[in-house]
Amino acid sequence: MNHQEATPKNIVLIGFMGCGKSTVGRELHQRLGYRLMDIDHIIEETIGKKITEIFREMGEQAFREFETIQLAEISKQTGVRHIISTGGGIVIRPENRTLLRKLGYVVWLRAPEDVIFERTSRNRDRPLLNSPDAREKISSLLAEREPWYRETAHLRVDTAGLESHEVATGILESARYFFAHPA
Ligand code: S3P
């Protein structure tokens, strides 16, 4: 198997809630024309419920199962070029981290804690943060997850002060290099 076959040319976006994965994913989709696969959206469509309903009615563990199943499904598709946008907690499971690395070029989007708090407090779509101590929850989840994002990503992008099109440009340039010289 040569390098081209060994490394699928997908771009995978990981990172905490509110770091711009969906926005940057759409931008990359428009610029590259690769199909956009948003795992949270796929789960909502497959199960026929919103993420908040899944958490409320079935619990977080059920959601984590759906997440792993969808990731495994996407991993079976070979020879394709996709932009894959993930939920912030996808890195919790070690098997997901392995699958993500195999999927292609993994980009970790980061934002300062203040920005995350400001963005995520604008709506109530995120069940893990629907509590009076959301700020504290962000801090503790970030501390827990940062090592997993670091371990999984090929590239880390600090998005502070950047527009989503600027973030996308940086990702495109480094992805081109990565696909030409896979690790
Ligand atoms: C989650 C992040 C959410 C969604 C779910 C759980 C998490 O996705 O998957 O609410 O555990 O961080 P976003 O990162 O797109 O908000």
XYZ file of N, CA and C and ligand atoms in Angstrom:
565
model
N 0.850 -1.195 0.000
C 0.000 0.000 0.000
C 0.895 1.257 0.000
N 0.639 2.187 -0.914
C 1.485 3.380 -0.893
C 0.914 4.429 0.084
N 1.667 5.526 0.250
C 1.263 6.533 1.228
C -0.096 7.152 0.916
N -0.339 7.333 -0.398
C -1.591 7.975 -0.791
C -2.783 7.163 -0.293
N -2.671 5.815 -0.443
C -3.774 4.976 0.006
C -3.825 4.895 1.530
N -2.633 4.933 2.157
C -2.574 4.779 3.614
C -3.186 5.992 4.328
N -3.107 7.165 3.721
C -3.628 8.357 4.385
C -4.788 8.942 3.590
N -6.016 8.696 4.044
C -7.154 9.266 3.331
C -7.091 10.794 3.375
N -7.556 11.439 2.323
C -7.433 12.901 2.268
C -8.645 13.618 2.865
N -9.013 13.196 4.052
C -10.061 13.910 4.778
C -9.409 14.955 5.679
N -10.162 16.014 5.962
C -9.730 16.956 6.997
C -10.721 16.826 8.151
N -10.194 16.541 9.338
C -11.033 16.264 10.500
C -10.868 17.393 11.509
N -11.980 17.998 11.914
C -11.910 19.112 12.870
C -12.313 18.639 14.256
N -11.412 18.841 15.217
C -11.734 18.514 16.605
C -11.534 19.771 17.453
N -12.038 19.722 18.679
C -11.847 20.861 19.577
C -13.076 21.066 20.442
N -12.908 21.909 21.439
C -13.966 22.123 22.427
C -15.181 22.813 21.798
N -16.322 22.682 22.494
C -17.546 23.389 22.077
C -17.250 24.881 21.914
N -17.809 25.482 20.881
C -17.659 26.930 20.717
C -16.337 27.381 20.127
N -15.539 26.453 19.605
C -14.245 26.847 19.010
C -14.337 27.036 17.498
N -15.529 26.892 16.932
C -15.721 27.219 15.513
C -15.613 26.047 14.554
N -15.743 24.812 15.035
C -15.602 23.648 14.139
C -16.628 23.673 13.005
N -17.884 23.972 13.355
C -18.929 23.939 12.323
C -18.731 25.050 11.301
N -18.413 26.254 11.777
C -18.227 27.394 10.872
C -17.028 27.160 9.950
N -15.913 26.745 10.545
C -14.713 26.515 9.735
C -14.948 25.316 8.799
N -15.687 24.329 9.274
C -16.022 23.169 8.436
C -16.786 23.602 7.186
N -17.758 24.489 7.374
C -18.538 24.986 6.221
C -17.645 25.760 5.261
N -16.751 26.561 5.825
C -15.824 27.356 5.009
C -14.937 26.419 4.163
N -14.402 25.383 4.792
C -13.532 24.438 4.066
C -14.326 23.703 2.991
N -15.555 23.345 3.329
C -16.439 22.661 2.374
C -16.655 23.532 1.134
N -16.901 24.832 1.379
C -17.128 25.733 0.242
C -15.867 25.906 -0.595
N -14.725 26.004 0.085
C -13.481 26.286 -0.650
C -12.986 25.063 -1.407
N -13.121 23.876 -0.814
C -12.553 22.671 -1.427
C -13.574 21.866 -2.220
N -14.848 22.063 -1.894
C -15.894 21.262 -2.533
C -15.976 19.844 -1.973
N -15.228 19.559 -0.908
C -15.341 18.236 -0.278
C -16.670 18.180 0.479
N -17.235 17.000 0.533
C -18.494 16.843 1.260
C -18.275 17.097 2.762
N -19.233 17.803 3.372
C -19.133 18.104 4.802
C -19.922 17.077 5.605
N -19.243 16.414 6.529
C -19.926 15.447 7.391
C -19.829 15.953 8.821
N -20.970 16.358 9.354
C -20.993 16.873 10.729
C -21.585 15.756 11.593
N -20.748 15.168 12.426
C -21.175 13.957 13.145
C -22.404 14.225 14.035
N -22.447 15.375 14.693
C -23.635 15.684 15.511
C -24.905 15.726 14.650
N -24.797 16.339 13.468
C -25.977 16.409 12.595
C -26.383 15.022 12.118
N -25.383 14.204 11.783
C -25.698 12.856 11.303
C -26.420 12.065 12.404
N -25.931 12.221 13.645
C -26.587 11.515 14.763
C -28.039 12.004 14.906
N -28.229 13.321 14.837
C -29.600 13.857 14.985
C -30.514 13.317 13.901
N -29.987 13.240 12.683
C -30.818 12.740 11.579
C -31.101 11.250 11.724
N -30.069 10.493 12.122
C -30.236 9.044 12.224
C -31.203 8.676 13.344
N -31.041 9.340 14.491
C -31.876 8.991 15.655
C -33.230 9.701 15.584
N -33.277 10.806 14.846
C -34.535 11.551 14.728
C -34.819 12.410 15.957
N -33.762 12.768 16.683
C -33.925 13.643 17.860
C -32.782 14.640 17.898
N -33.028 15.794 18.526
C -31.961 16.765 18.732
C -31.005 16.230 19.808
N -29.754 16.743 19.772
C -28.752 16.297 20.752
C -29.273 16.489 22.195
N -29.904 17.632 22.437
C -30.410 17.893 23.799
C -31.431 16.828 24.219
N -32.287 16.416 23.262
C -33.289 15.379 23.587
C -32.613 14.036 23.846
N -31.587 13.725 23.039
C -30.881 12.445 23.233
C -30.281 12.405 24.638
N -29.616 13.499 25.033
C -29.023 13.536 26.376
C -30.113 13.394 27.447
N -31.211 14.125 27.260
C -32.257 14.143 28.288
C -32.970 12.796 28.394
N -33.304 12.224 27.218
C -34.141 11.020 27.236
C -33.341 9.725 27.318
N -32.106 9.741 26.782
C -31.351 8.488 26.699
C -30.050 8.528 27.500
N -29.601 9.717 27.843
C -28.387 9.851 28.654
C -27.130 10.056 27.827
N -26.106 10.580 28.487
C -24.853 10.882 27.779
C -24.205 9.616 27.204
N -24.244 8.511 27.953
C -23.559 7.299 27.461
C -24.153 6.817 26.137
N -25.488 6.940 26.002
C -26.125 6.541 24.734
C -25.603 7.430 23.605
N -25.511 8.734 23.895
C -24.982 9.648 22.880
C -23.559 9.254 22.484
N -22.733 8.911 23.481
C -21.332 8.528 23.190
C -21.279 7.270 22.325
N -22.222 6.357 22.522
C -22.291 5.162 21.664
C -22.593 5.572 20.219
N -23.600 6.435 20.057
C -23.967 6.884 18.702
C -22.769 7.553 18.028
N -22.028 8.328 18.823
C -20.869 9.051 18.298
C -19.823 8.056 17.754
N -19.521 7.029 18.534
C -18.525 6.038 18.113
C -19.021 5.261 16.891
N -20.315 4.926 16.888
C -20.875 4.180 15.750
C -20.761 5.013 14.466
N -21.101 6.289 14.554
C -21.042 7.137 13.348
C -19.606 7.314 12.864
N -18.692 7.466 13.819
C -17.284 7.630 13.455
C -16.781 6.363 12.753
N -17.156 5.221 13.280
C -16.738 3.952 12.680
C -17.326 3.804 11.278
N -18.577 4.248 11.115
C -19.227 4.194 9.787
C -18.449 5.033 8.777
N -18.101 6.247 9.181
C -17.374 7.152 8.282
C -16.010 6.552 7.949
N -15.390 5.909 8.934
C -14.050 5.329 8.721
C -14.065 4.217 7.686
N -15.229 3.613 7.489
C -15.308 2.511 6.508
C -15.265 3.032 5.074
N -15.565 4.318 4.896
C -15.608 4.870 3.540
C -14.193 5.226 3.114
N -13.686 4.509 2.151
C -12.295 4.744 1.745
C -12.246 5.513 0.421
N -11.092 6.103 0.174
C -10.885 6.786 -1.106
C -11.715 8.041 -1.284
N -12.226 8.590 -0.191
C -13.058 9.779 -0.315
C -12.356 10.986 0.299
N -12.868 12.167 -0.032
C -12.328 13.400 0.562
C -13.480 14.126 1.226
N -13.413 14.153 2.520
C -14.472 14.783 3.288
C -13.902 15.809 4.262
N -14.750 16.752 4.635
C -14.468 17.596 5.792
C -15.323 16.991 6.909
N -14.689 16.573 7.988
C -15.439 15.904 9.051
C -15.412 16.775 10.299
N -16.605 17.232 10.686
C -16.718 18.086 11.857
C -17.258 17.229 13.020
N -16.623 17.331 14.179
C -16.961 16.432 15.289
C -17.520 17.208 16.479
N -18.124 16.503 17.423
C -18.558 17.114 18.682
C -17.353 17.195 19.623
N -17.398 18.166 20.533
C -16.246 18.426 21.400
C -15.802 17.254 22.261
N -16.736 16.304 22.524
C -16.395 15.203 23.429
C -15.945 13.941 22.715
N -15.764 14.020 21.408
C -15.447 12.803 20.651
C -14.108 12.194 21.072
N -13.229 13.028 21.631
C -11.885 12.538 22.000
C -11.860 11.791 23.342
N -12.995 11.754 24.035
C -13.017 11.115 25.355
C -12.615 9.641 25.247
N -13.140 8.961 24.225
C -12.884 7.518 24.103
C -11.600 7.238 23.321
N -10.735 6.396 23.863
C -9.481 6.083 23.164
C -9.710 5.507 21.774
N -10.746 4.674 21.620
C -10.976 4.080 20.290
C -11.355 5.153 19.266
N -12.046 6.200 19.736
C -12.372 7.300 18.819
C -11.105 8.040 18.399
N -10.194 8.228 19.365
C -8.960 8.967 19.050
C -8.169 8.214 17.969
N -8.137 6.894 18.078
C -7.435 6.087 17.068
C -8.128 6.227 15.708
N -9.449 6.139 15.709
C -10.190 6.247 14.446
C -9.987 7.615 13.796
N -9.988 8.658 14.623
C -9.834 10.017 14.090
C -8.499 10.158 13.362
N -7.428 9.665 13.980
C -6.096 9.770 13.361
C -6.058 9.035 12.029
N -6.789 7.908 11.965
C -6.764 7.121 10.725
C -7.570 7.782 9.605
N -8.493 8.660 10.014
C -9.386 9.262 9.020
C -8.701 10.268 8.112
N -7.629 10.892 8.586
C -6.965 11.886 7.747
C -6.211 12.900 8.573
N -6.264 14.151 8.102
C -5.509 15.231 8.741
C -6.371 15.815 9.860
N -5.889 15.680 11.098
C -6.716 16.084 12.241
C -6.286 17.466 12.737
N -7.232 18.390 12.723
C -6.956 19.778 13.094
C -7.702 20.121 14.383
N -6.964 20.600 15.358
C -7.533 20.965 16.665
C -7.724 22.479 16.705
N -8.976 22.898 16.773
C -9.291 24.330 16.881
C -9.394 24.711 18.348
N -8.674 25.762 18.723
C -8.697 26.238 20.112
C -9.197 27.670 20.171
N -9.774 28.006 21.317
C -10.170 29.398 21.558
C -10.004 29.659 23.050
N -9.785 30.912 23.440
C -9.645 31.210 24.866
C -10.935 30.873 25.628
N -10.758 30.534 26.898
C -11.900 30.123 27.725
C -13.018 31.180 27.748
N -12.634 32.450 27.800
C -13.634 33.536 27.813
C -14.490 33.515 26.556
N -13.811 33.282 25.424
C -14.527 33.259 24.142
C -15.477 32.055 24.111
N -14.998 30.919 24.592
C -15.841 29.715 24.629
C -17.083 29.986 25.484
N -16.871 30.600 26.646
C -17.996 30.867 27.545
C -18.994 31.810 26.875
N -18.453 32.855 26.264
C -19.328 33.855 25.632
C -20.154 33.213 24.509
N -19.471 32.426 23.662
C -20.172 31.812 22.523
C -21.192 30.765 22.959
N -20.806 29.930 23.910
C -21.701 28.833 24.282
C -22.870 29.313 25.141
N -22.721 30.505 25.768
C -23.842 30.964 26.596
C -24.933 31.626 25.752
N -24.679 31.767 24.438
C -25.683 32.397 23.568
C -26.880 31.490 23.292
N -26.697 30.182 23.402
C -27.853 29.295 23.204
C -27.793 28.112 24.163
N -28.875 27.340 24.138
C -28.980 26.242 25.108
C -28.903 24.878 24.427
N -28.154 24.833 23.313
C -28.072 23.599 22.526
C -27.101 22.572 23.111
N -26.359 22.981 24.137
C -25.297 22.093 24.638
C -25.632 21.605 26.045
N -26.160 20.378 26.087
C -26.669 19.876 27.374
C -25.633 19.884 28.486
N -24.358 19.675 28.159
C -23.343 19.611 29.215
C -23.139 20.964 29.889
N -23.550 22.034 29.196
C -23.312 23.374 29.751
C -24.599 24.054 30.221
N -25.691 23.312 30.226
C -26.957 23.884 30.677
C -27.058 23.848 32.195
N -26.194 24.588 32.845
C -26.258 24.609 34.307
C -25.748 25.955 34.787
N -26.088 26.340 36.007
C -25.669 27.646 36.510
C -24.148 27.750 36.627
N -23.472 26.599 36.767
C -22.016 26.655 36.902
C -21.310 26.324 35.577
N -21.894 26.811 34.465
C -21.350 26.503 33.129
C -19.877 26.896 33.007
N -19.552 28.030 33.609
C -18.173 28.525 33.499
C -17.185 27.517 34.124
N -17.538 27.037 35.302
C -16.713 26.058 36.023
C -16.630 24.742 35.233
N -17.757 24.383 34.637
C -17.830 23.139 33.854
C -16.898 23.225 32.638
N -16.893 24.394 31.975
C -16.006 24.593 30.821
C -14.557 24.406 31.252
N -14.211 25.042 32.372
C -12.832 24.951 32.871
C -12.419 23.508 33.128
N -13.278 22.762 33.813
C -12.865 21.408 34.187
C -12.854 20.489 32.964
N -13.834 20.645 32.062
C -13.836 19.794 30.859
C -12.625 20.102 29.971
N -12.297 21.396 29.879
C -11.129 21.778 29.071
C -9.857 21.142 29.628
N -9.688 21.225 30.944
C -8.477 20.672 31.576
C -8.402 19.168 31.315
N -9.548 18.511 31.387
C -9.584 17.061 31.193
C -9.283 16.681 29.746
N -9.837 17.471 28.804
C -9.778 17.064 27.393
C -8.547 17.550 26.636
N -7.927 18.628 27.097
C -6.804 19.191 26.315
C -5.743 18.151 25.967
N -5.341 17.276 26.912
C -4.329 16.281 26.539
C -4.815 15.350 25.423
N -6.114 15.080 25.373
C -6.642 14.189 24.329
C -6.665 14.894 22.964
N -7.024 16.181 22.973
C -6.982 16.919 21.703
C -5.543 16.960 21.190
N -4.617 17.241 22.119
C -3.198 17.366 21.745
C -2.691 16.049 21.147
N -3.027 14.965 21.810
C -2.555 13.634 21.387
C -3.135 13.251 20.016
N -4.347 13.703 19.716
C -5.034 13.260 18.500
C -4.686 14.116 17.281
N -4.387 15.394 17.512
C -4.268 16.327 16.384
C -2.914 16.273 15.675
N -2.952 16.507 14.366
C -1.723 16.756 13.602
C -1.372 18.246 13.658
N -2.405 19.075 13.738
C -2.198 20.532 13.708
C -3.061 21.191 14.773
N -2.487 22.188 15.463
C -3.263 22.960 16.441
C -3.411 24.378 15.910
N -4.626 24.887 15.905
C -4.847 26.249 15.420
C -5.462 27.090 16.529
N -4.754 28.136 16.929
C -5.309 29.073 17.908
C -6.084 30.130 17.139
N -7.389 30.118 17.311
C -8.246 30.915 16.433
C -8.453 32.344 16.925
N -7.938 32.669 18.124
C -8.181 34.003 18.694
C -7.758 35.088 17.713
N -8.643 36.040 17.471
C -8.326 37.177 16.606
C -8.392 36.868 15.121
N -8.767 35.648 14.768
C -8.833 35.290 13.341
C -10.282 35.114 12.886
N -10.541 35.515 11.647
C -11.839 35.252 11.028
C -11.831 33.793 10.562
N -13.031 33.223 10.379
C -13.082 31.795 10.005
C -12.412 31.548 8.642
N -12.475 32.557 7.723
C -11.829 32.325 6.422
C -10.306 32.304 6.566
N -9.790 33.057 7.560
C -8.335 33.043 7.793
C -7.908 31.712 8.413
N -8.729 31.211 9.310
C -8.440 29.899 9.910
C -8.437 28.843 8.804
N -9.439 28.918 7.929
C -9.551 27.928 6.844
C -8.342 27.992 5.915
N -7.876 29.208 5.621
C -6.710 29.342 4.737
C -5.490 28.648 5.338
N -5.262 28.871 6.644
C -4.128 28.232 7.318
C -4.242 26.713 7.264
N -5.440 26.218 7.492
C -5.651 24.757 7.485
C -5.389 24.197 6.080
N -5.898 24.897 5.073
C -5.729 24.405 3.694
C -4.264 24.299 3.318
N -3.502 25.332 3.702
C -2.075 25.312 3.335
C -1.344 24.168 4.025
N -1.593 23.993 5.306
C -0.851 22.932 5.995
C -1.372 21.552 5.603
N -2.663 21.443 5.277
C -3.206 20.142 4.842
C -2.567 19.725 3.519
N -2.394 20.711 2.624
C -1.756 20.415 1.334
C -0.375 19.812 1.555
N 0.367 20.423 2.478
C 1.715 19.939 2.778
C 1.645 18.532 3.385
N 0.728 18.347 4.319
C 0.593 17.043 4.989
C 0.272 15.933 3.985
N -0.663 16.203 3.081
C -1.060 15.155 2.137
C 0.056 14.863 1.119
N 0.895 15.874 0.875
C 2.008 15.647 -0.041
C 3.141 14.902 0.644
N 3.265 15.078 1.973
C 4.354 14.424 2.732
C 3.779 13.760 3.967
N 2.944 12.711 3.802
C 2.302 12.111 4.979
C 3.334 11.580 5.979
N 2.972 11.709 7.266
C 3.927 11.293 8.316
C 4.211 9.807 8.243
C -20.329 17.861 23.305
C -20.215 18.789 22.285
C -21.315 19.050 21.346
C -22.221 17.825 21.212
C -22.695 17.372 22.566
C -21.535 17.003 23.500
C -19.185 17.692 24.245
O -20.789 19.396 20.051
O -21.534 16.766 20.577
O -23.460 18.406 23.128
O -19.161 16.683 24.986
O -18.278 18.552 24.242
P -20.062 20.810 19.725
O -18.628 20.693 20.129
O -20.211 20.952 18.235
O -20.787 21.866 20.470
